[in-house]
Short mmCIF file of N, CA and C and ligand atoms in Angstrom, two decimals:
data_model
loop_
_atom_site.label_atom_id
_atom_site.label_comp_id
_atom_site.label_asym_id
_atom_site.label_seq_id
_atom_site.Cartn_x
_atom_site.Cartn_y
_atom_site.Cartn_z
N MET A 1 0.93 -0.93 0.18
CA MET A 1 -0.10 -0.08 -0.22
C MET A 1 1.15 0.90 0.07
N LYS A 2 1.92 2.02 -1.70
CA LYS A 2 2.40 2.83 -1.43
C LYS A 2 0.93 4.42 -1.40
N THR A 3 1.78 5.18 -0.31
CA THR A 3 1.19 6.85 -1.78
C THR A 3 2.30 7.71 -1.92
N ALA A 4 1.27 8.40 -3.38
CA ALA A 4 2.54 8.95 -3.72
C ALA A 4 1.72 10.32 -3.70
N ILE A 5 2.60 10.98 -4.77
CA ILE A 5 1.95 12.73 -4.44
C ILE A 5 3.11 13.10 -5.57
N TYR A 6 2.06 13.99 -6.55
CA TYR A 6 2.96 14.51 -7.15
C TYR A 6 1.86 15.30 -7.17
N PRO A 7 2.98 17.08 -7.24
CA PRO A 7 3.58 17.67 -6.74
C PRO A 7 2.91 18.56 -7.98
N GLY A 8 3.02 20.18 -8.25
CA GLY A 8 2.95 20.89 -9.56
C GLY A 8 2.19 22.01 -8.74
N SER A 9 1.93 22.74 -10.54
CA SER A 9 2.00 24.73 -10.29
C SER A 9 -0.44 23.84 -10.67
N PHE A 10 0.08 23.07 -11.40
CA PHE A 10 -0.74 23.32 -12.22
C PHE A 10 -2.22 24.41 -13.29
N ASP A 11 -1.14 25.36 -13.62
CA ASP A 11 -1.91 26.51 -14.06
C ASP A 11 -1.88 26.50 -15.34
N PRO A 12 -2.87 25.86 -15.35
CA PRO A 12 -3.76 25.73 -15.59
C PRO A 12 -2.94 24.05 -15.76
N VAL A 13 -4.70 22.61 -15.45
CA VAL A 13 -3.82 21.34 -15.41
C VAL A 13 -3.77 21.42 -17.41
N THR A 14 -2.82 20.31 -18.10
CA THR A 14 -2.57 19.67 -19.52
C THR A 14 -2.67 18.36 -19.07
N TYR A 15 -3.73 17.71 -20.64
CA TYR A 15 -3.29 16.81 -20.79
C TYR A 15 -1.64 16.02 -20.69
N GLY A 16 -0.66 16.95 -21.04
CA GLY A 16 0.15 16.26 -19.90
C GLY A 16 -0.15 16.39 -18.77
N HIS A 17 -0.18 16.59 -17.67
CA HIS A 17 -0.19 16.71 -15.97
C HIS A 17 -1.39 15.15 -16.26
N ILE A 18 -2.53 15.18 -16.68
CA ILE A 18 -3.59 14.65 -16.46
C ILE A 18 -3.02 12.76 -17.23
N ASP A 19 -1.84 12.76 -17.91
CA ASP A 19 -1.55 11.45 -18.97
C ASP A 19 -0.72 11.03 -17.65
N ILE A 20 0.07 11.75 -16.71
CA ILE A 20 1.18 11.23 -15.94
C ILE A 20 -0.14 10.90 -14.62
N ILE A 21 -0.93 12.61 -14.23
CA ILE A 21 -1.84 11.61 -13.33
C ILE A 21 -2.73 10.13 -13.19
N GLU A 22 -3.06 9.51 -14.77
CA GLU A 22 -3.80 8.53 -15.35
C GLU A 22 -2.69 7.10 -14.53
N ARG A 23 -1.75 7.63 -15.38
CA ARG A 23 -0.77 6.42 -15.94
C ARG A 23 -0.17 5.83 -13.16
N ALA A 24 -0.21 7.43 -13.66
CA ALA A 24 0.81 7.50 -11.49
C ALA A 24 -0.14 6.58 -10.40
N ALA A 25 -1.93 6.77 -10.98
CA ALA A 25 -2.67 6.62 -10.29
C ALA A 25 -2.70 4.13 -10.02
N LYS A 26 -2.67 4.50 -11.38
CA LYS A 26 -2.89 2.47 -11.03
C LYS A 26 -0.93 2.40 -10.82
N LEU A 27 -0.08 2.96 -10.63
CA LEU A 27 1.27 2.29 -9.76
C LEU A 27 1.04 1.54 -7.83
N PHE A 28 0.21 2.87 -8.06
CA PHE A 28 0.14 3.13 -6.71
C PHE A 28 -1.53 2.80 -5.48
N SER A 29 -1.06 2.89 -4.90
CA SER A 29 -2.68 2.01 -4.35
C SER A 29 -3.98 4.02 -3.72
N LYS A 30 -2.92 4.75 -3.89
CA LYS A 30 -3.11 5.78 -2.71
C LYS A 30 -2.42 7.49 -4.34
N LEU A 31 -2.86 8.72 -5.00
CA LEU A 31 -1.99 9.43 -5.24
C LEU A 31 -3.17 10.73 -4.62
N ILE A 32 -1.58 11.95 -4.33
CA ILE A 32 -2.64 12.85 -3.92
C ILE A 32 -1.53 14.03 -4.87
N VAL A 33 -3.31 14.21 -5.12
CA VAL A 33 -2.09 15.57 -6.60
C VAL A 33 -2.47 16.92 -5.89
N VAL A 34 -1.01 17.07 -5.88
CA VAL A 34 -0.63 18.68 -4.65
C VAL A 34 -0.69 20.13 -6.03
N VAL A 35 -1.54 20.95 -5.77
CA VAL A 35 -1.38 22.45 -6.40
C VAL A 35 -1.13 22.76 -5.14
N SER A 36 0.73 23.34 -6.30
CA SER A 36 1.50 24.47 -4.76
C SER A 36 1.33 25.03 -4.93
N ILE A 37 1.73 26.42 -3.54
CA ILE A 37 0.86 28.05 -3.50
C ILE A 37 2.57 28.46 -3.54
N ASN A 38 2.94 29.36 -4.05
CA ASN A 38 4.21 29.17 -4.56
C ASN A 38 4.56 30.36 -4.30
N PRO A 39 4.96 31.68 -3.37
CA PRO A 39 4.89 33.20 -3.57
C PRO A 39 6.18 33.76 -4.07
N VAL A 40 7.22 32.46 -4.24
CA VAL A 40 8.36 33.22 -5.46
C VAL A 40 7.76 33.15 -7.29
N LYS A 41 6.19 31.61 -7.13
CA LYS A 41 6.21 31.75 -8.37
C LYS A 41 4.31 32.29 -8.69
N PRO A 42 4.98 33.41 -8.95
CA PRO A 42 3.00 33.77 -8.72
C PRO A 42 2.42 33.12 -9.50
N SER A 43 1.42 32.52 -9.65
CA SER A 43 0.41 31.61 -10.42
C SER A 43 -0.83 32.53 -11.15
N THR A 44 -1.30 32.45 -12.68
CA THR A 44 -2.54 32.68 -12.93
C THR A 44 -3.55 32.44 -12.45
N PHE A 45 -4.28 31.76 -12.51
CA PHE A 45 -5.34 31.14 -11.64
C PHE A 45 -5.25 31.09 -10.67
N THR A 46 -6.06 31.07 -9.65
CA THR A 46 -5.92 30.90 -7.98
C THR A 46 -6.06 29.33 -7.74
N THR A 47 -5.79 29.58 -6.73
CA THR A 47 -5.78 27.90 -5.85
C THR A 47 -6.75 27.15 -6.12
N GLU A 48 -8.04 28.47 -5.90
CA GLU A 48 -9.24 27.51 -6.12
C GLU A 48 -9.16 27.01 -7.64
N GLU A 49 -9.55 28.11 -8.28
CA GLU A 49 -9.20 27.76 -9.58
C GLU A 49 -8.17 26.05 -9.57
N ARG A 50 -7.49 26.58 -9.41
CA ARG A 50 -6.40 24.56 -10.14
C ARG A 50 -7.07 24.26 -9.80
N MET A 51 -7.73 23.92 -8.15
CA MET A 51 -7.65 22.49 -7.92
C MET A 51 -9.25 22.39 -8.50
N ASP A 52 -10.24 22.99 -9.05
CA ASP A 52 -11.74 22.85 -8.94
C ASP A 52 -11.47 22.96 -11.04
N PHE A 53 -9.92 22.91 -11.37
CA PHE A 53 -10.08 22.48 -12.46
C PHE A 53 -9.40 20.92 -13.36
N LEU A 54 -9.22 20.16 -12.19
CA LEU A 54 -8.61 19.31 -11.85
C LEU A 54 -9.91 18.35 -11.60
N ARG A 55 -10.67 18.66 -10.51
CA ARG A 55 -11.26 17.98 -10.05
C ARG A 55 -12.09 17.22 -11.41
N ARG A 56 -12.49 18.97 -11.85
CA ARG A 56 -13.05 18.70 -13.55
C ARG A 56 -12.96 17.28 -14.08
N SER A 57 -11.47 17.47 -15.10
CA SER A 57 -10.49 17.14 -16.12
C SER A 57 -10.21 16.07 -15.68
N LEU A 58 -10.34 15.41 -14.04
CA LEU A 58 -10.10 13.95 -14.33
C LEU A 58 -12.01 13.30 -14.06
N LYS A 59 -11.73 12.56 -14.52
CA LYS A 59 -13.12 11.67 -14.38
C LYS A 59 -12.85 10.38 -13.26
N PHE A 60 -11.76 9.76 -13.36
CA PHE A 60 -11.97 7.93 -12.54
C PHE A 60 -10.61 9.33 -11.21
N ARG A 61 -11.56 8.93 -10.45
CA ARG A 61 -10.50 9.56 -8.84
C ARG A 61 -11.00 8.55 -7.78
N ARG A 62 -10.49 7.28 -8.19
CA ARG A 62 -11.50 6.36 -6.91
C ARG A 62 -10.54 6.55 -6.35
N ASN A 63 -8.58 6.97 -6.80
CA ASN A 63 -8.40 6.20 -5.61
C ASN A 63 -7.07 8.25 -5.64
N ILE A 64 -7.38 9.35 -6.30
CA ILE A 64 -6.85 10.13 -6.01
C ILE A 64 -7.92 11.26 -5.31
N GLU A 65 -6.74 11.96 -4.80
CA GLU A 65 -7.14 12.79 -4.03
C GLU A 65 -6.49 14.12 -4.83
N ILE A 66 -7.18 15.60 -4.63
CA ILE A 66 -7.19 16.72 -5.65
C ILE A 66 -7.18 17.83 -3.95
N ASP A 67 -4.70 18.15 -3.57
CA ASP A 67 -4.86 18.70 -2.00
C ASP A 67 -4.12 20.09 -2.42
N CYS A 68 -4.11 21.37 -1.79
CA CYS A 68 -3.63 22.31 -1.97
C CYS A 68 -1.85 22.40 -0.88
N ASN A 69 -1.05 23.09 -0.89
CA ASN A 69 0.27 23.09 0.07
C ASN A 69 0.90 24.30 -0.43
N SER A 70 0.77 25.22 0.86
CA SER A 70 1.28 26.63 0.69
C SER A 70 2.94 26.63 1.24
N GLY A 71 3.34 25.65 2.30
CA GLY A 71 4.27 25.12 3.30
C GLY A 71 5.41 24.62 2.09
N LEU A 72 6.59 24.14 3.07
CA LEU A 72 7.65 23.50 2.74
C LEU A 72 6.78 22.39 2.20
N PHE A 73 7.40 21.79 0.68
CA PHE A 73 7.05 20.44 0.36
C PHE A 73 7.32 18.61 1.02
N ILE A 74 8.41 19.27 1.30
CA ILE A 74 8.91 18.55 2.43
C ILE A 74 8.47 17.61 3.52
N ASP A 75 7.69 19.07 4.22
CA ASP A 75 6.59 18.62 5.65
C ASP A 75 5.51 17.72 5.05
N TYR A 76 5.42 18.89 4.12
CA TYR A 76 3.89 18.21 3.54
C TYR A 76 3.45 16.38 3.04
N PHE A 77 4.75 16.23 2.81
CA PHE A 77 5.34 14.74 2.48
C PHE A 77 4.14 14.06 4.00
N LYS A 78 6.41 14.51 4.13
CA LYS A 78 6.03 13.82 6.08
C LYS A 78 4.29 14.05 6.57
N LYS A 79 4.21 15.17 6.67
CA LYS A 79 2.55 14.84 7.83
C LYS A 79 1.68 13.79 7.00
N ARG A 80 1.31 14.33 5.22
CA ARG A 80 0.66 12.85 4.62
C ARG A 80 0.97 11.61 4.74
N ASP A 81 2.73 10.95 5.10
CA ASP A 81 2.67 9.55 5.72
C ASP A 81 3.56 9.22 4.10
N ALA A 82 3.45 10.50 2.95
CA ALA A 82 3.80 9.30 1.93
C ALA A 82 5.17 8.57 2.04
N ASP A 83 4.75 7.58 0.85
CA ASP A 83 5.96 6.84 -0.45
C ASP A 83 6.57 7.65 -1.50
N VAL A 84 5.86 8.40 -1.85
CA VAL A 84 6.80 8.53 -3.43
C VAL A 84 5.82 9.64 -3.82
N ILE A 85 7.37 10.16 -4.81
CA ILE A 85 7.31 11.49 -5.06
C ILE A 85 7.28 11.54 -6.82
N VAL A 86 5.94 11.61 -6.52
CA VAL A 86 5.16 11.46 -8.96
C VAL A 86 6.25 12.56 -10.08
N LYS A 87 7.07 12.96 -10.79
CA LYS A 87 7.16 13.55 -11.74
C LYS A 87 6.97 13.74 -12.50
N GLY A 88 6.45 14.78 -14.19
CA GLY A 88 6.53 14.19 -14.78
C GLY A 88 8.02 14.93 -15.31
N LEU A 89 8.43 13.78 -16.68
CA LEU A 89 9.38 14.51 -17.56
C LEU A 89 9.52 14.85 -19.00
N ARG A 90 9.21 16.12 -19.48
CA ARG A 90 9.68 16.06 -20.84
C ARG A 90 10.60 16.53 -21.71
N ALA A 91 11.55 17.44 -22.02
CA ALA A 91 11.79 16.75 -22.99
C ALA A 91 13.63 17.26 -21.97
N MET A 92 14.87 16.74 -22.18
CA MET A 92 15.69 17.29 -21.01
C MET A 92 16.02 18.73 -20.57
N SER A 93 15.27 19.90 -20.91
CA SER A 93 15.02 20.64 -20.19
C SER A 93 14.73 20.66 -18.86
N ASP A 94 12.97 19.91 -18.28
CA ASP A 94 12.69 19.28 -17.20
C ASP A 94 13.99 18.44 -15.87
N PHE A 95 15.09 18.02 -16.70
CA PHE A 95 15.57 17.32 -15.94
C PHE A 95 16.48 17.88 -14.97
N GLU A 96 16.98 19.15 -15.05
CA GLU A 96 18.14 19.26 -14.69
C GLU A 96 17.86 20.07 -13.37
N TYR A 97 17.00 20.02 -13.68
CA TYR A 97 15.13 21.09 -12.38
C TYR A 97 15.33 19.59 -11.32
N GLU A 98 14.50 18.88 -12.30
CA GLU A 98 13.88 18.00 -11.38
C GLU A 98 14.95 17.22 -11.28
N PHE A 99 15.71 16.67 -11.06
CA PHE A 99 17.17 15.96 -10.45
C PHE A 99 17.64 16.10 -9.69
N GLN A 100 17.46 18.37 -9.15
CA GLN A 100 18.04 18.93 -8.07
C GLN A 100 16.85 18.79 -7.30
N MET A 101 16.04 18.85 -7.43
CA MET A 101 14.28 18.43 -6.35
C MET A 101 14.69 17.31 -6.33
N ALA A 102 14.77 16.80 -6.63
CA ALA A 102 14.85 15.10 -6.06
C ALA A 102 15.72 14.30 -4.82
N LEU A 103 16.26 15.27 -5.46
CA LEU A 103 18.24 14.52 -4.08
C LEU A 103 18.07 15.69 -3.56
N ILE A 104 17.86 17.25 -3.01
CA ILE A 104 17.12 17.96 -2.29
C ILE A 104 16.10 17.27 -1.10
N ASN A 105 14.78 16.51 -1.73
CA ASN A 105 13.93 16.36 -0.75
C ASN A 105 14.29 15.03 -0.16
N LYS A 106 15.27 13.97 -1.32
CA LYS A 106 15.40 13.23 -0.05
C LYS A 106 16.53 13.03 0.64
N ASP A 107 17.70 14.48 0.16
CA ASP A 107 18.65 14.85 1.15
C ASP A 107 17.59 15.42 3.30
N MET A 108 16.58 15.97 2.63
CA MET A 108 16.21 16.50 3.16
C MET A 108 14.93 15.43 4.39
N HIS A 109 14.97 14.45 3.76
CA HIS A 109 13.75 13.11 4.11
C HIS A 109 14.79 11.43 3.05
N HIS A 110 15.14 10.92 4.27
CA HIS A 110 16.13 10.24 3.73
C HIS A 110 14.64 8.74 3.10
N THR A 111 13.39 8.84 3.18
CA THR A 111 13.31 7.60 2.67
C THR A 111 12.45 8.11 1.47
N ALA A 112 12.27 9.62 1.25
CA ALA A 112 11.48 10.01 0.03
C ALA A 112 11.66 9.55 -1.01
N GLU A 113 11.17 9.08 -1.87
CA GLU A 113 12.28 8.38 -3.22
C GLU A 113 10.99 9.55 -4.41
N THR A 114 11.62 9.88 -5.41
CA THR A 114 11.34 9.94 -6.74
C THR A 114 11.08 9.63 -7.35
N ILE A 115 9.77 9.36 -7.97
CA ILE A 115 9.72 8.28 -9.31
C ILE A 115 9.44 9.47 -10.35
N PHE A 116 10.41 9.06 -11.92
CA PHE A 116 9.92 10.08 -12.85
C PHE A 116 9.08 9.65 -14.19
N LEU A 117 7.74 9.80 -14.46
CA LEU A 117 7.49 8.90 -15.59
C LEU A 117 7.33 10.11 -16.95
N SER A 118 7.52 9.22 -17.67
CA SER A 118 8.55 10.05 -19.52
C SER A 118 7.07 10.68 -19.54
N ALA A 119 6.96 11.97 -20.39
CA ALA A 119 5.35 12.23 -20.91
C ALA A 119 6.05 11.61 -22.02
N ASN A 120 4.45 11.67 -22.66
CA ASN A 120 4.20 10.70 -23.39
C ASN A 120 4.44 11.05 -24.92
N ALA A 121 4.97 11.23 -26.28
CA ALA A 121 5.84 11.84 -26.96
C ALA A 121 4.22 12.83 -27.59
N ALA A 122 2.73 12.77 -27.42
CA ALA A 122 1.52 13.75 -27.53
C ALA A 122 2.23 15.48 -27.26
N SER A 123 2.91 14.40 -25.72
CA SER A 123 2.44 16.07 -24.98
C SER A 123 3.57 16.31 -24.32
N MET A 124 4.89 16.37 -25.18
CA MET A 124 6.37 16.03 -24.15
C MET A 124 6.81 17.76 -24.78
N PHE A 125 5.98 18.43 -25.69
CA PHE A 125 6.04 20.21 -25.61
C PHE A 125 5.29 20.86 -25.43
N LEU A 126 3.40 20.69 -25.01
CA LEU A 126 2.97 20.58 -23.71
C LEU A 126 3.42 21.16 -22.56
N SER A 127 2.92 22.78 -22.40
CA SER A 127 3.35 23.30 -20.76
C SER A 127 1.85 24.17 -20.92
N SER A 128 2.35 24.41 -19.76
CA SER A 128 0.21 25.34 -18.69
C SER A 128 0.76 26.62 -19.27
N SER A 129 2.16 27.57 -19.86
CA SER A 129 2.51 28.65 -20.23
C SER A 129 2.24 28.75 -22.09
N ALA A 130 2.28 27.53 -22.13
CA ALA A 130 1.72 27.71 -24.32
C ALA A 130 0.24 27.78 -24.14
N VAL A 131 -0.05 26.95 -22.60
CA VAL A 131 -1.88 27.52 -23.05
C VAL A 131 -2.55 28.21 -23.29
N LYS A 132 -1.98 28.80 -22.07
CA LYS A 132 -2.04 30.58 -22.46
C LYS A 132 -2.02 31.23 -22.48
N GLN A 133 -0.85 31.37 -23.02
CA GLN A 133 -0.92 31.94 -24.75
C GLN A 133 -1.37 32.02 -25.69
N ILE A 134 -1.41 30.86 -26.24
CA ILE A 134 -2.89 30.71 -27.27
C ILE A 134 -4.37 31.11 -25.93
N ALA A 135 -4.30 30.94 -25.91
CA ALA A 135 -5.84 31.06 -25.18
C ALA A 135 -5.85 33.19 -25.15
N MET A 136 -5.10 33.47 -24.71
CA MET A 136 -4.71 34.96 -24.24
C MET A 136 -5.26 35.52 -25.02
N PHE A 137 -4.72 35.15 -27.19
CA PHE A 137 -5.76 35.40 -28.49
C PHE A 137 -6.82 34.85 -28.65
N GLY A 138 -7.09 34.18 -27.55
CA GLY A 138 -8.36 33.65 -28.35
C GLY A 138 -8.40 32.46 -29.00
N GLY A 139 -6.94 31.95 -29.30
CA GLY A 139 -7.03 30.82 -30.06
C GLY A 139 -7.69 29.55 -29.71
N ASP A 140 -6.80 28.01 -29.73
CA ASP A 140 -7.86 27.06 -30.07
C ASP A 140 -6.80 25.74 -28.68
N ILE A 141 -6.92 25.31 -27.67
CA ILE A 141 -6.77 24.74 -27.09
C ILE A 141 -7.19 23.14 -26.10
N SER A 142 -8.61 23.41 -27.52
CA SER A 142 -8.61 21.90 -27.42
C SER A 142 -7.64 21.00 -27.28
N ALA A 143 -7.32 20.41 -28.28
CA ALA A 143 -5.81 19.86 -28.09
C ALA A 143 -4.76 19.57 -26.73
N PHE A 144 -5.55 20.80 -26.09
CA PHE A 144 -3.82 20.42 -25.19
C PHE A 144 -5.09 20.41 -23.80
N VAL A 145 -6.15 20.56 -23.15
CA VAL A 145 -6.59 20.45 -22.11
C VAL A 145 -8.28 19.84 -22.12
N PRO A 146 -9.14 19.70 -21.64
CA PRO A 146 -10.11 19.36 -21.65
C PRO A 146 -10.67 19.74 -21.58
N ASP A 147 -12.58 19.62 -23.00
CA ASP A 147 -13.15 21.01 -23.65
C ASP A 147 -14.00 20.87 -21.87
N CYS A 148 -14.24 20.16 -20.58
CA CYS A 148 -14.74 20.58 -19.58
C CYS A 148 -13.88 22.32 -19.34
N ILE A 149 -12.75 22.05 -19.21
CA ILE A 149 -12.09 23.69 -19.02
C ILE A 149 -11.77 25.28 -19.91
N ALA A 150 -11.80 24.42 -21.28
CA ALA A 150 -11.25 24.98 -22.25
C ALA A 150 -12.59 26.79 -22.04
N GLY A 151 -13.53 26.54 -22.26
CA GLY A 151 -14.26 27.72 -21.85
C GLY A 151 -13.83 28.22 -21.04
N ASP A 152 -13.55 27.82 -19.67
CA ASP A 152 -13.21 28.95 -18.67
C ASP A 152 -12.19 29.33 -18.65
N ILE A 153 -11.15 28.87 -19.37
CA ILE A 153 -9.28 29.39 -19.14
C ILE A 153 -10.15 30.82 -20.19
N ILE A 154 -10.78 29.92 -21.24
CA ILE A 154 -10.65 31.06 -22.65
C ILE A 154 -11.52 32.33 -21.88
N GLU A 155 -12.02 32.55 -21.26
CA GLU A 155 -13.22 33.44 -20.65
C GLU A 155 -11.58 34.72 -20.12
N ARG A 156 -11.08 33.73 -19.61
CA ARG A 156 -10.28 34.42 -18.24
C ARG A 156 -9.41 34.84 -18.97
N LEU A 157 -8.86 34.33 -20.44
CA LEU A 157 -7.24 35.05 -20.30
C LEU A 157 -7.44 35.45 -21.35
N LYS A 158 -8.72 35.51 -22.13
CA LYS A 158 -8.65 35.91 -23.36
C LYS A 158 -8.48 38.07 -22.97
N CYS A 159 -7.53 38.99 -24.58
CA CYS A 159 -7.96 40.18 -24.42
C CYS A 159 -8.89 40.53 -24.34
N ARG A 160 -9.13 41.60 -24.06
CA ARG A 160 -10.42 42.26 -24.07
C ARG A 160 -10.08 42.99 -25.28
P1 ADP B 201 4.88 23.74 -15.76
O1 ADP B 201 6.22 22.67 -16.22
O2 ADP B 201 4.84 23.60 -17.01
O3 ADP B 201 4.83 24.98 -15.22
P2 ADP B 201 3.28 21.89 -13.13
O4 ADP B 201 4.84 22.81 -12.44
O5 ADP B 201 2.26 22.77 -13.40
O6 ADP B 201 4.18 22.32 -14.79
O7 ADP B 201 4.21 20.48 -12.74
C1 ADP B 201 4.16 19.54 -12.76
C2 ADP B 201 5.00 18.36 -13.18
O8 ADP B 201 4.25 17.82 -14.16
C3 ADP B 201 6.58 18.28 -13.05
O9 ADP B 201 7.18 17.59 -12.35
C4 ADP B 201 6.11 18.85 -14.65
O10 ADP B 201 8.08 18.03 -15.34
C5 ADP B 201 4.98 18.17 -14.88
N1 ADP B 201 4.68 18.17 -16.37
C6 ADP B 201 4.08 19.54 -16.70
N2 ADP B 201 3.50 19.54 -18.07
C7 ADP B 201 3.82 17.72 -18.58
C8 ADP B 201 3.02 17.40 -19.87
N3 ADP B 201 3.34 18.27 -20.93
N4 ADP B 201 4.27 15.88 -19.49
C9 ADP B 201 4.66 15.33 -18.61
N5 ADP B 201 4.89 15.28 -17.47
C10 ADP B 201 4.35 17.22 -17.61
#
């Protein structure tokens, strides 16, 4: 019975994140998807909006919990008595930062193992920032985020 935590900004959630969530949920008995509240990296969408987009995007949530965290991640990890940190890896550009975070977390809490799932080919170049830029100019984001949240994202971001 292993609990995994998948942390991120999810600002907003994309099909890339959803793919990682669905695959990780099959590997662990429980998956906690945590929206990080980071004062150094202000988000476009509020914490509640980001959590709401996640809830609406995930059809099957039998063993998936959605939560948020404003403190040090490793403290949250310990508090939830979790076993594994899940991260998604796109191109090489993600690797250096994620590898550094994995080592730092392990240094702070020796049993904290990070597991990397590679992005699928279709999501390799997909990012929340790209989705936001397209939405801002009224572009079609239906290939990148679920239809049930696409309208709200465009409405919030479109240039008036
Ligand atoms: P971003 O870098 O787009 O702001 P997040 O902070 O929300 O993304 O990322 C949370 C986690 O999800 C990170 O491990 C990141 O590498 C991963 N991730 C982000 N986008 C994708 C994607 N398209 N495919 C796979 N993993 C992704």
